Amino acid sequence: MGKLVVLTLLGAVLALIGERLVAFRQRTNASRAVEPVDLPNCHLIEGLENGSEDIDILPNGLAFISSGLKYPGMPNFAPDEPGQIFLMDLNEQNPRVQALNISDGFDKASFNPHGISTFIDKDHTVYLYVVNHPHMKSTVEKFKFEEQQRSLVHLKTIKHELLTSVNDIVVLGPEQFYATRDHYFTNFFLVLLEMIMDLRWTDVLFYSPREVKVVAKGFSSANGITVSLDKKCFASRMFCLRSPK
Ligand SMILES: [Ca+2]
Ligand SMILES: [Ca+2]
């Protein structure tokens, strides 16, 4: 009788895992055939061979691009090279990318940039905030953009116990931003379980030096995030939520 119960439970668990795996493949379109599409206005931008995770475009047409992300479970084209931030001028006829120099004093060897967001202060200074994963941790780096020198001056590393598995940020004001977390767990195997079981335990945080709090939850791997021009509404993965401010 005892063996029968064990076998029944084992069968039920295996059936659940199988059903979850099939649902996961459907959710991620893993079995969908990719149809060739003719895109006459697209052309290859050379220099981004290590991939590009995020782009943020200033009103003057200068675009920042993060490249070289290393993330568990994701393919990586240059595991021994640090990530970089590239600049592209969209006003040019044939835009090219240029790697931005980063000021001394910042650990460039472990730079692992993910989501990015720009903020223009009242005095027109441009700041670039970068989600960084040095040694697979999560930090947010604050840089000042020097347009003439085509460089980034590192100003500050922001850390907080709630800022784990950060994917993207959108900056609202000086050191104020929303951040998405793409996983609840940080352990690789628990992350796999979280994805396969579609637990929807990830959330969106509001960060400021005085207050850090969860403002939206119930997402399945919250990813890219942006904000409306009046900053009253932010959106992540097709969800639009009212700003808490
Ligand atoms: Ca972004
Ligand atoms: Ca992302």
Short mmCIF file of N, CA and C and ligand atoms in Angstrom, two decimals, residues 53-54 69 114-116 166-169 180 182 222-225, ligand 2:
data_model
loop_
_atom_site.label_atom_id
_atom_site.label_comp_id
_atom_site.label_asym_id
_atom_site.label_seq_id
_atom_site.Cartn_x
_atom_site.Cartn_y
_atom_site.Cartn_z
N GLU A 53 21.61 44.69 -24.82
CA GLU A 53 20.45 44.41 -23.97
C GLU A 53 19.48 45.58 -23.95
N ASP A 54 20.01 46.81 -23.93
CA ASP A 54 19.09 47.93 -23.73
C ASP A 54 19.60 49.17 -24.47
N LEU A 69 26.28 41.66 -21.86
CA LEU A 69 25.69 41.12 -20.64
C LEU A 69 26.01 39.64 -20.46
N HIS A 114 23.35 45.83 -17.76
CA HIS A 114 22.05 45.23 -18.12
C HIS A 114 21.14 46.37 -18.58
N GLY A 115 20.05 46.68 -17.85
CA GLY A 115 19.18 47.78 -18.26
C GLY A 115 19.81 49.15 -17.97
N ILE A 116 19.45 50.16 -18.77
CA ILE A 116 19.99 51.51 -18.58
C ILE A 116 18.86 52.53 -18.64
N VAL A 166 18.01 42.59 -10.50
CA VAL A 166 17.46 43.77 -11.18
C VAL A 166 17.68 43.61 -12.68
N ASN A 167 16.64 43.93 -13.45
CA ASN A 167 16.72 43.80 -14.91
C ASN A 167 16.84 45.17 -15.56
N ASP A 168 15.89 46.08 -15.25
CA ASP A 168 15.89 47.39 -15.91
C ASP A 168 15.46 48.45 -14.90
N ILE A 169 15.79 49.68 -15.22
CA ILE A 169 15.37 50.80 -14.38
C ILE A 169 14.86 51.92 -15.28
N THR A 180 12.86 46.95 -12.13
CA THR A 180 12.18 45.66 -12.24
C THR A 180 13.13 44.55 -11.77
N ASP A 182 13.73 40.52 -12.30
CA ASP A 182 13.26 39.48 -13.22
C ASP A 182 13.12 38.12 -12.56
N ALA A 222 9.48 40.24 -14.41
CA ALA A 222 9.36 41.65 -14.81
C ALA A 222 10.64 42.06 -15.54
N ASN A 223 10.48 42.71 -16.70
CA ASN A 223 11.65 42.95 -17.55
C ASN A 223 11.77 44.44 -17.85
N GLY A 224 11.73 44.84 -19.12
CA GLY A 224 11.93 46.25 -19.46
C GLY A 224 10.88 47.15 -18.83
N ILE A 225 11.25 48.39 -18.55
CA ILE A 225 10.30 49.32 -17.93
C ILE A 225 10.52 50.71 -18.51
CA CA B 2 15.67 43.73 -20.13
#
